[in-house]
mmCIF file of C-alpha atoms in Angstrom:
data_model
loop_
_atom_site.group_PDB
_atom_site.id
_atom_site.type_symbol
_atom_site.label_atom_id
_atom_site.label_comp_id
_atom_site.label_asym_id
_atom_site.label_seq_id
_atom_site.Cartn_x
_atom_site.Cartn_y
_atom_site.Cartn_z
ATOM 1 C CA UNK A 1 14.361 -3.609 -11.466
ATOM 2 C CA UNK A 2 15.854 -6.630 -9.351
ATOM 3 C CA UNK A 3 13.834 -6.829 -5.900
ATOM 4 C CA UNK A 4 16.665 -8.499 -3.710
ATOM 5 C CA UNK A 5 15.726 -10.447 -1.290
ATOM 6 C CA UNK A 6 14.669 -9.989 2.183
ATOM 7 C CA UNK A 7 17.489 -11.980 3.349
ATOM 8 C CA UNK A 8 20.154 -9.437 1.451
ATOM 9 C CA UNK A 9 19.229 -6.435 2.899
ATOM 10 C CA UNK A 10 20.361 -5.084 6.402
ATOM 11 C CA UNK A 11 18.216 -5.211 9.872
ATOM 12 C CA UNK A 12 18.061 -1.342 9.318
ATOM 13 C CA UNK A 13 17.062 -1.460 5.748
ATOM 14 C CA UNK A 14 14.189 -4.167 6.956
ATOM 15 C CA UNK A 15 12.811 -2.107 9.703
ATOM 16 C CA UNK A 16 12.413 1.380 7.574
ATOM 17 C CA UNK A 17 10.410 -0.875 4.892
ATOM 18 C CA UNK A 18 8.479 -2.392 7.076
ATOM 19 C CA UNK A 19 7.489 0.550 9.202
ATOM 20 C CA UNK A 20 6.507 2.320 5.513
ATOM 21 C CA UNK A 21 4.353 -0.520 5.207
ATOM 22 C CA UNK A 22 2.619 -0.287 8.136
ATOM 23 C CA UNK A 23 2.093 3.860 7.769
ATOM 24 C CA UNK A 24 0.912 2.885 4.125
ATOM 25 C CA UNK A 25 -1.541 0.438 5.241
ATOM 26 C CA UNK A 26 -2.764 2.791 8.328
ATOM 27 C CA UNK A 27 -3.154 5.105 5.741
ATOM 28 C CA UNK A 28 -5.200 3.386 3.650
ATOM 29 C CA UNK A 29 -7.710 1.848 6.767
ATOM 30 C CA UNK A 30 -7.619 5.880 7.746
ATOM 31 C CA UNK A 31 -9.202 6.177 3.822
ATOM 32 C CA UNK A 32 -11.841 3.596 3.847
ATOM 33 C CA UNK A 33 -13.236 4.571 7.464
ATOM 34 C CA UNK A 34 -13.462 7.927 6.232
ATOM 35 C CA UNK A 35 -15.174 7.265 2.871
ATOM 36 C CA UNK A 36 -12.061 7.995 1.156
ATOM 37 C CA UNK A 37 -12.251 4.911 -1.816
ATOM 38 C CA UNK A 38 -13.552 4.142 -5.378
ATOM 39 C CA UNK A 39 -16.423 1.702 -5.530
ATOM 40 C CA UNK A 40 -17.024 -1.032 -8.162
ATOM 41 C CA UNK A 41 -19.146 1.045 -9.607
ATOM 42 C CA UNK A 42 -16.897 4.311 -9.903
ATOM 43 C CA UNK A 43 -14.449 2.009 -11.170
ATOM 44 C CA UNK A 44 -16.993 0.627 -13.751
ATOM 45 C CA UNK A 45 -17.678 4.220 -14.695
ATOM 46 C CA UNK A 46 -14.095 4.960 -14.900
ATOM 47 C CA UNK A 47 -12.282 2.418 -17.045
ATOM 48 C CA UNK A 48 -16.232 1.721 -19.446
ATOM 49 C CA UNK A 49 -15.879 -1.563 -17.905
#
């Protein structure tokens, strides 16, 4: 898959990506602050690291 860049795509195309980026990332603070994430050690456990 070709990522084009930035520059290629149109103002409209720029502004739904970015505001999916910023629900995305307000989703994941909304996680953490709610307890909602794996720990180095449940990762540890998971993967027999």
């Amino acid at each position: 898959m070709t990522v084009p860049k930035t520059s290629d795509l149109p103002s409209d195309e720029k502004e739904r990506l970015f505001m999916q980026l910023k629900e995305e990332i307000r989703q994941r603070v909304s996680d953490v602050q709610s307890g909602n994430y794996y720990t180095d050690d449940d990762l540890k456990i998971q993967y027999n690291l």
